[in-house]
Amino acid sequence: MLNNSLIHPEEARKMIRKNQWNGPTAGMCNGYTQANLVILPKDLAFEFLLFCQRNPKSCPVLDVTEPGCSVPALAAPSADLRSDLPSYRIYRNGILTDEVQDIHSYWTDDMTGFLIGCSFSFEQALMQNKIPVRHIEENRNVPMYKTSISCTKAGRFEGPMVVSMRPIPEKDVVRAVQVTSRFPSVHGAPVHIGDPRSIGIESIDTPDFGDAVTIKEGEVPVFWACGVTPQAVVMNVKPKLVITHSPGHMFITDWTDEEFGVL
Amino acid sequence: MLNNSLIHPEEARKMIRKNQWNGPTAGMCNGYTQANLVILPKDLAFEFLLFCQRNPKSCPVLDVTEPGCSVPALAAPSADLRSDLPSYRIYRNGILTDEVQDIHSYWTDDMTGFLIGCSFSFEQALMQNKIPVRHIEENRNVPMYKTSISCTKAGRFEGPMVVSMRPIPEKDVVRAVQVTSRFPSVHGAPVHIGDPRSIGIESIDTPDFGDAVTIKEGEVPVFWACGVTPQAVVMNVKPKLVITHSPGHMFITDWTDEEFGVL
């Protein structure tokens, strides 16, 4: 059997396209950058790109396709966004109506695909620096919370910033800031360190999305802007049709994480 | 007399608005970030923002106004892009037709303003690190060159990258890369170090824009992506009406350069 962590993204996407793989992409193609997908109709594309430009920590744009084009020419010129993710979610008027493995039948000429940076990349950087990532250790989903931090509005798009939380040992907090600061394209530095109430989180044990994780004695909760933010903001607007990846079923690009290091 | 280098941006913009200052902005409001301005009709805004997203070294976007709104809400919420720059250029169908000090009479409800990072900011960083900036020493315009590097196309926008050149003493080249890498929002790290012919520049003594500067024994030409790139690319498309700042007459934001440091 192939070891999925060692195959090249092109190989992985080919497997996915042929429906030989429809599971989550975590751990696949080690070192290569995975991305969130949001597909929107053209008439919302400018406003959404503006929203991303104004909220780069929550919405770090990696690539945007021309309207009607399903090839992410920068991220992976041999890929097709209509078939190369293991699972997609179809939202009509903001409501999840279907989960599918190919979106050719939904695709129209006025659609624009947005690939947005994902936390997998900076978690790699944390682990390579021997900083524990609790939800991976506990084999859970990362805990995510709505905050009292407002995103900067753009056109119809607005809403609260959603953050993910990782408990970090006190001695590693400075290093965690340093190593994730290197990667602004994949959420970058934390947005908050310490008291959850300062950013409007009442109960750290009951996340709004994902699972709670153990916070050990001597660990500090550290919060990063989360890719769920743009999805939540898009759903607020209730567009006629939006397509996203299914949670955990990401797009695997040809870029390596290290290529996004700013120094 | 007021010392323009020490006044606050709000004060400077007020002077400019009242036509009490219509000269270049170099040296004004020390430490605050100055920006290039491009105003485009709404129907080109998405493509241009996409072009900037795909070419962040040439086109580092600092702020974009909503169509019809002349207030750059992030860069300077008390400012008005129609009056707060000392001089503007009006281009019709790609041809310079007028140079004015206020654009109220040209402004329409479908216009979108783009503020783009400028080299003044990283030159400050170089000088604070005691790295010489030759064109400032020689009181000339920075030399700029068209290169053989193609920008990544977006919609109708395409063209070669334009670079600026600064001769750097060999012993300072590494430090010049480090200090400018901290500021990706204002062109960031160099795009090339050394032989000009490698990026399609035949004669370093005859720049395409600006003035030639002295390259001393033991100095290496170092090239940065230049904010002239987006202007050249826009003019290629020959939109009916485009408004930009006049060269050297920039928009002064409320941000400090240090706020853009990635670490």
Coordinates of C-alpha atoms in Angstrom, one line a residue:
Chain A
M1 CA 0.0 0.0 0.0
L2 CA 1.1 3.5 -0.8
N3 CA 2.1 5.7 2.2
N4 CA -0.1 8.8 1.6
S5 CA 2.2 11.0 3.6
L6 CA 5.0 10.6 1.1
I7 CA 3.2 10.9 -2.3
H8 CA 3.4 14.0 -4.4
P9 CA 0.3 16.3 -4.5
E10 CA -0.2 15.5 -8.2
E11 CA -0.4 11.8 -7.4
A12 CA -2.8 12.5 -4.5
R13 CA -5.1 14.6 -6.6
K14 CA -5.2 12.0 -9.3
M15 CA -6.3 9.4 -6.7
I16 CA -8.9 11.7 -5.4
R17 CA -10.2 12.6 -8.9
K18 CA -10.6 8.9 -9.7
N19 CA -12.5 8.4 -6.4
Q20 CA -9.7 6.2 -5.0
W21 CA -9.5 8.4 -2.0
N22 CA -12.5 10.2 -0.3
G23 CA -11.3 10.5 3.3
P24 CA -9.8 13.5 5.1
T25 CA -6.5 14.9 3.8
A26 CA -4.7 15.4 7.1
G27 CA -1.3 13.8 7.0
M28 CA -1.3 13.4 3.2
C29 CA 1.6 14.8 1.1
N30 CA 3.8 15.8 4.0
G31 CA 5.3 19.3 3.7
Y32 CA 2.9 20.4 1.0
T33 CA 0.3 23.1 1.7
Q34 CA -3.3 22.3 2.0
A35 CA -6.1 24.9 1.5
N36 CA -9.7 25.7 2.3
L37 CA -12.0 26.1 -0.7
V38 CA -14.9 28.6 -1.2
I39 CA -16.6 28.8 -4.6
L40 CA -18.8 31.8 -5.1
P41 CA -20.7 33.4 -8.0
K42 CA -18.9 36.2 -9.8
D43 CA -21.2 39.0 -8.6
L44 CA -19.9 38.3 -5.0
A45 CA -16.3 37.8 -6.0
F46 CA -15.0 41.4 -5.7
E47 CA -16.6 41.9 -2.3
F48 CA -15.3 38.7 -1.0
L49 CA -11.8 39.3 -2.2
L50 CA -12.0 42.7 -0.6
F51 CA -13.2 41.1 2.6
C52 CA -10.2 38.8 2.5
Q53 CA -7.8 41.7 1.8
R54 CA -9.2 43.5 4.9
N55 CA -9.0 40.5 7.1
P56 CA -5.8 38.7 6.1
K57 CA -5.4 36.9 9.4
S58 CA -8.8 35.1 9.1
C59 CA -8.8 34.9 5.3
P60 CA -5.3 34.5 3.9
V61 CA -5.9 34.1 0.2
L62 CA -3.5 31.7 -1.6
D63 CA -5.1 31.6 -5.0
V64 CA -8.2 32.8 -6.8
T65 CA -9.4 31.5 -10.2
E66 CA -10.7 33.7 -13.0
P67 CA -14.5 33.5 -13.2
G68 CA -15.5 30.3 -15.0
C69 CA -12.1 28.7 -14.7
S70 CA -11.7 25.7 -12.4
V71 CA -7.9 25.5 -12.6
P72 CA -6.0 27.1 -9.8
A73 CA -3.1 28.2 -12.0
L74 CA -0.8 29.3 -9.2
A75 CA -1.5 26.7 -6.6
A76 CA -1.6 23.7 -8.9
P77 CA -1.7 24.2 -12.7
S78 CA -2.6 20.5 -13.3
A79 CA -5.5 20.5 -11.0
D80 CA -9.3 20.9 -11.4
L81 CA -11.2 22.3 -8.5
R82 CA -14.3 20.4 -9.6
S83 CA -12.9 17.0 -8.9
D84 CA -9.7 17.2 -7.0
L85 CA -11.0 17.5 -3.4
P86 CA -12.3 14.3 -1.7
S87 CA -15.6 15.8 -0.6
Y88 CA -17.6 19.0 -1.2
R89 CA -20.5 20.7 0.5
I90 CA -23.3 22.4 -1.5
Y91 CA -25.0 25.3 0.2
R92 CA -28.2 26.8 -1.2
N93 CA -29.3 30.1 0.3
G94 CA -27.0 29.4 3.2
I95 CA -28.4 25.9 3.9
L96 CA -26.3 22.7 3.5
T97 CA -28.2 20.7 0.9
D98 CA -25.7 18.1 -0.3
E99 CA -22.3 16.6 0.2
V100 CA -20.7 15.2 -3.0
Q101 CA -17.4 14.0 -4.4
D102 CA -17.4 15.9 -7.7
I103 CA -19.0 19.2 -8.6
H104 CA -19.0 19.1 -12.4
S105 CA -22.8 19.1 -12.4
Y106 CA -22.9 22.2 -10.2
W107 CA -20.3 24.2 -12.0
T108 CA -21.3 27.2 -14.1
D109 CA -19.4 29.8 -16.1
D110 CA -19.7 32.6 -13.5
M111 CA -18.1 30.7 -10.6
T112 CA -14.9 31.8 -8.9
G113 CA -12.8 29.6 -6.7
F114 CA -11.0 30.9 -3.6
L115 CA -8.2 28.9 -2.0
I116 CA -7.6 30.0 1.6
G117 CA -4.7 29.1 3.8
C118 CA -5.3 26.5 6.5
S119 CA -3.9 25.8 10.0
F120 CA -2.4 22.4 9.0
S121 CA 0.6 24.4 7.8
F122 CA 1.5 26.3 11.0
E123 CA 0.7 23.2 13.1
Q124 CA 3.5 21.5 11.2
A125 CA 5.8 24.4 12.1
L126 CA 4.8 24.1 15.8
M127 CA 5.5 20.3 15.8
Q128 CA 8.8 20.7 14.0
N129 CA 9.7 23.0 16.9
K130 CA 8.6 20.3 19.4
I131 CA 5.7 22.4 20.6
P132 CA 2.7 20.1 21.4
V133 CA -0.5 20.4 19.4
R134 CA -3.1 19.0 21.8
H135 CA -6.0 18.2 19.5
I136 CA -3.6 16.1 17.3
E137 CA -2.3 14.3 20.4
E138 CA -5.9 13.6 21.5
N139 CA -7.0 12.8 18.0
R140 CA -9.8 15.4 18.1
N141 CA -11.0 18.3 16.0
V142 CA -9.4 21.6 17.0
P143 CA -11.6 23.6 19.3
M144 CA -13.0 26.8 17.6
Y145 CA -14.9 29.8 19.2
K146 CA -16.8 32.8 18.0
T147 CA -15.2 35.9 19.5
S148 CA -16.1 39.5 20.2
I149 CA -13.6 40.6 17.6
S150 CA -15.4 42.0 14.6
C151 CA -14.0 41.4 11.1
T152 CA -13.6 44.5 9.0
K153 CA -16.7 44.7 6.8
A154 CA -16.6 44.7 3.0
G155 CA -19.7 45.1 1.0
R156 CA -22.2 42.5 2.2
F157 CA -19.7 40.5 4.1
E158 CA -19.3 41.0 7.9
G159 CA -19.3 39.0 11.1
P160 CA -17.2 38.0 14.1
M161 CA -13.8 36.5 13.9
V162 CA -13.7 32.7 14.6
V163 CA -10.6 31.5 16.3
S164 CA -9.0 28.1 17.0
M165 CA -7.3 27.4 20.3
R166 CA -4.2 25.4 21.2
P167 CA -3.0 25.1 24.8
I168 CA 0.8 25.9 24.8
P169 CA 3.2 25.3 27.7
E170 CA 4.3 28.6 29.2
K171 CA 7.9 28.0 28.3
D172 CA 7.0 27.6 24.6
V173 CA 4.6 30.6 24.2
V174 CA 7.3 33.0 22.8
R175 CA 8.6 30.4 20.4
A176 CA 5.0 29.6 19.2
V177 CA 4.6 33.3 18.3
Q178 CA 7.9 33.3 16.5
V179 CA 7.4 30.2 14.4
T180 CA 3.9 31.0 13.3
S181 CA 4.7 34.6 12.6
R182 CA 6.9 33.3 9.7
F183 CA 3.7 32.1 7.9
P184 CA 1.2 35.0 7.5
S185 CA -0.3 33.2 4.4
V186 CA -1.6 30.4 6.6
H187 CA -3.1 32.5 9.5
G188 CA 0.3 33.5 10.9
A189 CA 0.9 34.8 14.4
P190 CA -1.7 34.3 17.1
V191 CA -4.4 36.9 17.6
H192 CA -4.6 36.4 21.4
I193 CA -2.7 34.8 24.3
G194 CA -4.3 34.1 27.7
D195 CA -7.7 35.0 29.2
P196 CA -10.4 33.8 26.8
R197 CA -12.9 36.4 28.2
S198 CA -10.8 39.2 26.8
I199 CA -11.9 38.2 23.3
G200 CA -15.5 37.3 24.3
I201 CA -15.1 33.6 25.0
E202 CA -17.2 32.7 28.1
S203 CA -16.5 29.0 28.3
I204 CA -13.3 27.5 27.0
D205 CA -14.7 24.0 27.6
T206 CA -17.6 24.4 25.2
P207 CA -16.3 25.4 21.8
D208 CA -18.7 26.7 19.2
F209 CA -17.2 24.3 16.6
G210 CA -14.9 21.2 16.9
D211 CA -14.0 19.5 20.2
A212 CA -12.8 20.6 23.6
V213 CA -9.3 19.6 24.5
T214 CA -7.3 19.2 27.7
I215 CA -5.6 22.3 29.1
K216 CA -2.8 21.1 31.4
E217 CA -1.4 22.8 34.5
G218 CA 1.1 25.5 33.3
E219 CA -0.4 25.7 29.8
V220 CA -1.7 29.0 28.3
P221 CA -4.6 29.0 25.8
V222 CA -3.3 30.6 22.6
F223 CA -5.8 31.7 19.9
W224 CA -5.3 31.9 16.1
A225 CA -7.6 33.3 13.5
C226 CA -9.4 30.4 11.8
G227 CA -10.5 29.6 8.3
V228 CA -14.0 29.0 9.5
T229 CA -14.4 32.8 9.7
P230 CA -14.8 33.3 5.9
Q231 CA -17.2 30.4 5.6
A232 CA -19.4 31.8 8.4
V233 CA -19.3 35.2 6.9
V234 CA -20.3 33.9 3.5
M235 CA -23.2 31.9 4.9
N236 CA -24.5 35.1 6.6
V237 CA -25.1 36.6 3.1
K238 CA -27.0 33.4 2.1
P239 CA -25.9 33.4 -1.6
K240 CA -28.1 31.3 -3.9
L241 CA -25.3 28.8 -4.3
V242 CA -21.9 28.3 -2.5
I243 CA -19.6 25.3 -2.7
T244 CA -17.0 24.6 -0.1
H245 CA -14.7 21.7 0.8
S246 CA -16.1 19.3 3.5
P247 CA -14.4 19.9 6.9
G248 CA -11.0 18.2 6.8
H249 CA -11.2 17.3 3.1
M250 CA -8.9 20.0 1.8
F251 CA -7.3 20.9 -1.5
I252 CA -3.7 19.8 -1.7
T253 CA -1.5 22.4 -3.6
D254 CA 1.9 22.0 -5.3
W255 CA 3.4 24.6 -2.8
T256 CA 5.4 23.5 0.2
D257 CA 4.7 25.2 3.5
E258 CA 8.3 26.4 3.7
E259 CA 7.7 28.4 0.5
F260 CA 5.4 30.6 2.5
G261 CA 7.9 31.4 5.2
V262 CA 8.6 35.2 5.1
L263 CA 12.1 34.8 6.3
Chain B
M1 CA 7.7 77.4 10.2
L2 CA 6.4 73.9 10.9
N3 CA 8.8 71.1 10.4
N4 CA 6.9 68.8 8.0
S5 CA 8.8 65.7 9.0
L6 CA 7.4 65.9 12.6
I7 CA 3.7 66.7 12.0
H8 CA 1.0 64.1 12.3
P9 CA -0.5 62.6 9.1
E10 CA -3.9 64.2 9.9
E11 CA -2.3 67.6 10.1
A12 CA -0.4 67.0 6.9
R13 CA -3.5 65.9 5.0
K14 CA -5.4 69.0 6.3
M15 CA -2.7 71.3 4.9
I16 CA -2.8 69.4 1.6
R17 CA -6.6 69.6 1.5
K18 CA -6.5 73.4 2.0
N19 CA -3.9 73.7 -0.8
Q20 CA -1.3 74.9 1.7
W21 CA 1.0 72.2 0.5
N22 CA 1.3 70.9 -3.0
G23 CA 4.9 69.6 -3.2
P24 CA 6.3 66.1 -3.0
T25 CA 5.6 64.2 0.3
A26 CA 9.1 62.6 0.7
G27 CA 10.3 63.4 4.2
M28 CA 6.9 64.4 5.5
C29 CA 5.5 62.8 8.7
N30 CA 8.5 60.8 9.6
G31 CA 7.8 57.1 10.4
Y32 CA 4.3 57.1 8.9
T33 CA 3.5 55.0 5.8
Q34 CA 3.0 56.7 2.5
A35 CA 1.1 55.0 -0.4
N36 CA 0.6 55.0 -4.1
L37 CA -2.9 55.7 -5.4
V38 CA -4.8 54.1 -8.3
I39 CA -8.5 55.0 -8.8
L40 CA -10.4 52.7 -11.2
P41 CA -14.0 52.2 -12.3
K42 CA -15.8 49.5 -10.5
D43 CA -16.0 47.1 -13.5
L44 CA -12.2 46.8 -13.4
A45 CA -11.9 46.6 -9.6
F46 CA -12.1 42.8 -9.2
E47 CA -9.6 42.0 -12.0
F48 CA -7.2 44.6 -10.6
L49 CA -7.5 43.3 -7.0
L50 CA -6.9 39.8 -8.4
F51 CA -3.9 41.1 -10.2
C52 CA -2.5 42.6 -7.0
Q53 CA -3.3 39.4 -5.1
R54 CA -1.3 37.4 -7.7
N55 CA 1.6 39.9 -7.8
P56 CA 2.0 40.9 -4.1
K57 CA 5.7 42.0 -4.5
S58 CA 4.9 44.5 -7.2
C59 CA 1.4 45.4 -5.9
P60 CA 1.2 45.2 -2.1
V61 CA -2.4 46.4 -1.4
L62 CA -2.7 48.5 1.8
D63 CA -6.4 49.5 1.5
V64 CA -9.2 49.4 -1.0
T65 CA -12.3 51.6 -0.8
E66 CA -15.8 50.4 -1.4
P67 CA -17.0 51.5 -4.9
G68 CA -18.2 55.2 -4.6
C69 CA -16.6 55.7 -1.2
S70 CA -13.6 58.1 -1.1
V71 CA -12.7 57.4 2.5
P72 CA -9.8 54.8 3.0
A73 CA -11.4 53.5 6.2
L74 CA -8.4 51.4 7.3
A75 CA -5.5 53.6 6.2
A76 CA -7.0 56.9 7.5
P77 CA -10.6 57.1 8.5
S78 CA -10.6 60.9 8.6
A79 CA -9.2 61.3 5.0
D80 CA -10.7 61.9 1.7
L81 CA -8.9 60.5 -1.4
R82 CA -10.4 63.3 -3.5
S83 CA -8.5 66.1 -1.9
D84 CA -5.8 64.7 0.5
L85 CA -3.0 64.2 -2.0
P86 CA -0.9 67.1 -3.2
S87 CA -1.2 66.3 -6.9
Y88 CA -3.2 63.9 -9.1
R89 CA -2.8 62.7 -12.7
I90 CA -5.9 62.1 -14.9
Y91 CA -5.5 59.5 -17.6
R92 CA -8.2 59.1 -20.3
N93 CA -7.8 56.0 -22.5
G94 CA -4.3 55.5 -21.1
I95 CA -3.2 59.1 -22.0
L96 CA -2.2 61.7 -19.4
T97 CA -4.7 64.6 -20.0
D98 CA -4.4 66.6 -16.8
E99 CA -2.6 67.2 -13.5
V100 CA -4.8 68.6 -10.7
Q101 CA -4.8 69.2 -7.0
D102 CA -8.3 68.0 -6.3
I103 CA -10.4 65.4 -8.0
H104 CA -14.0 66.1 -6.7
S105 CA -15.1 67.1 -10.2
Y106 CA -13.8 63.8 -11.7
W107 CA -15.2 61.5 -8.9
T108 CA -18.2 59.3 -9.7
D109 CA -20.2 56.8 -7.8
D110 CA -18.6 53.8 -9.4
M111 CA -15.0 54.6 -8.5
T112 CA -12.8 52.4 -6.3
G113 CA -9.5 53.7 -4.8
F114 CA -6.5 51.4 -4.3
L115 CA -3.7 52.4 -1.9
I116 CA -0.5 50.4 -2.7
G117 CA 2.6 50.2 -0.6
C118 CA 5.6 52.4 -1.6
S119 CA 9.4 52.0 -1.4
F120 CA 9.7 55.0 1.0
S121 CA 9.0 52.6 3.9
F122 CA 11.7 50.1 3.2
E123 CA 14.2 52.8 2.4
Q124 CA 13.6 54.1 5.9
A125 CA 14.4 50.6 7.2
L126 CA 17.6 50.5 5.1
M127 CA 18.8 53.9 6.4
Q128 CA 18.0 53.0 10.0
N129 CA 20.3 50.1 9.5
K130 CA 23.0 52.4 8.1
I131 CA 22.7 50.9 4.6
P132 CA 23.2 53.8 2.1
V133 CA 20.4 54.6 -0.3
R134 CA 22.2 56.1 -3.3
H135 CA 19.5 58.1 -5.1
I136 CA 18.6 59.8 -1.8
E137 CA 22.3 60.6 -1.2
E138 CA 22.6 62.0 -4.8
N139 CA 19.2 63.7 -4.6
R140 CA 17.8 62.0 -7.6
N141 CA 14.8 59.8 -8.5
V142 CA 15.3 56.1 -8.0
P143 CA 16.4 54.3 -11.2
M144 CA 13.6 52.0 -12.5
Y145 CA 13.8 49.3 -15.2
K146 CA 11.4 47.1 -17.2
T147 CA 12.5 43.5 -16.7
S148 CA 12.0 40.1 -18.5
I149 CA 10.0 38.9 -15.4
S150 CA 6.4 38.6 -16.4
C151 CA 3.7 39.5 -13.8
T152 CA 1.0 36.8 -13.3
K153 CA -1.9 37.8 -15.6
A154 CA -5.4 38.5 -14.1
G155 CA -8.2 39.2 -16.5
R156 CA -7.2 42.1 -18.8
F157 CA -4.2 43.0 -16.6
E158 CA -0.7 41.8 -17.6
G159 CA 2.8 43.1 -18.3
P160 CA 6.4 43.0 -17.2
M161 CA 7.5 43.6 -13.7
V162 CA 9.2 47.0 -13.2
V163 CA 12.0 47.1 -10.6
S164 CA 13.9 49.8 -8.8
M165 CA 17.6 49.4 -8.2
R166 CA 19.8 50.4 -5.2
P167 CA 23.6 49.8 -5.2
I168 CA 24.4 48.1 -1.9
P169 CA 27.9 47.6 -0.5
E170 CA 28.8 43.9 -0.6
K171 CA 29.1 43.6 3.2
D172 CA 25.5 45.0 3.6
V173 CA 23.7 42.8 1.0
V174 CA 22.6 40.1 3.5
R175 CA 21.4 42.7 6.0
A176 CA 19.5 44.5 3.2
V177 CA 17.6 41.3 2.4
Q178 CA 16.8 40.7 6.1
V179 CA 15.5 44.2 6.9
T180 CA 13.4 44.6 3.8
S181 CA 12.0 41.0 4.2
R182 CA 10.3 42.3 7.4
F183 CA 8.0 44.5 5.3
P184 CA 6.2 42.5 2.6
S185 CA 3.4 45.1 2.6
V186 CA 5.8 47.7 1.1
H187 CA 7.4 45.5 -1.6
G188 CA 9.5 43.5 0.9
A189 CA 12.6 41.5 0.0
P190 CA 14.5 42.2 -3.2
V191 CA 13.5 40.2 -6.3
H192 CA 17.1 40.0 -7.7
I193 CA 20.7 40.6 -6.5
G194 CA 23.6 41.0 -9.0
D195 CA 23.8 40.7 -12.8
P196 CA 21.1 43.0 -14.3
R197 CA 21.1 40.9 -17.5
S198 CA 19.7 37.9 -15.6
I199 CA 16.4 39.8 -15.4
G200 CA 16.5 41.3 -18.9
I201 CA 18.1 44.7 -18.1
E202 CA 20.7 45.4 -20.8
S203 CA 22.1 48.7 -19.6
I204 CA 22.1 49.6 -15.9
D205 CA 23.1 53.2 -16.9
T206 CA 20.0 54.0 -18.8
P207 CA 17.0 53.3 -16.6
D208 CA 13.5 53.2 -18.2
F209 CA 12.2 55.6 -15.6
G210 CA 13.8 57.8 -13.0
D211 CA 17.5 58.7 -13.0
A212 CA 20.8 56.7 -13.2
V213 CA 22.8 56.6 -10.0
T214 CA 26.5 56.0 -9.2
I215 CA 27.5 52.3 -8.5
K216 CA 30.7 52.4 -6.6
E217 CA 33.5 49.8 -6.6
G218 CA 32.5 46.9 -4.4
E219 CA 28.8 47.6 -4.6
V220 CA 26.2 45.1 -5.9
P221 CA 23.0 46.2 -7.7
V222 CA 20.0 45.0 -5.8
F223 CA 16.5 45.1 -7.4
W224 CA 13.1 45.5 -5.7
A225 CA 9.7 45.2 -7.3
C226 CA 8.4 48.7 -7.9
G227 CA 5.0 50.3 -7.5
V228 CA 5.3 51.6 -11.1
T229 CA 4.4 48.1 -12.2
P230 CA 0.6 48.3 -11.4
Q231 CA 0.4 51.7 -13.0
A232 CA 2.1 50.5 -16.2
V233 CA -0.2 47.4 -16.3
V234 CA -3.3 49.6 -15.8
M235 CA -2.3 51.9 -18.6
N236 CA -1.9 48.9 -21.0
V237 CA -5.6 48.3 -20.6
K238 CA -6.4 51.9 -21.5
P239 CA -9.5 52.3 -19.3
K240 CA -11.7 55.3 -20.1
L241 CA -10.7 57.1 -16.9
V242 CA -8.0 56.4 -14.4
I243 CA -6.7 58.7 -11.6
T244 CA -3.3 58.2 -9.9
H245 CA -1.1 60.3 -7.6
S246 CA 1.5 62.4 -9.4
P247 CA 5.0 60.8 -9.0
G248 CA 6.4 61.5 -5.5
H249 CA 3.1 63.1 -4.3
M250 CA 1.8 60.3 -2.2
F251 CA -1.0 59.6 0.2
I252 CA 0.1 59.8 3.8
T253 CA -1.7 57.1 5.9
D254 CA -2.2 56.9 9.7
W255 CA -0.2 53.7 9.9
T256 CA 3.5 53.7 10.9
D257 CA 6.0 51.7 8.9
E258 CA 6.8 49.6 11.9
E259 CA 3.2 48.4 12.1
F260 CA 3.8 46.5 8.9
G261 CA 6.9 44.6 10.3
V262 CA 6.0 40.9 10.1
L263 CA 8.2 40.2 13.2

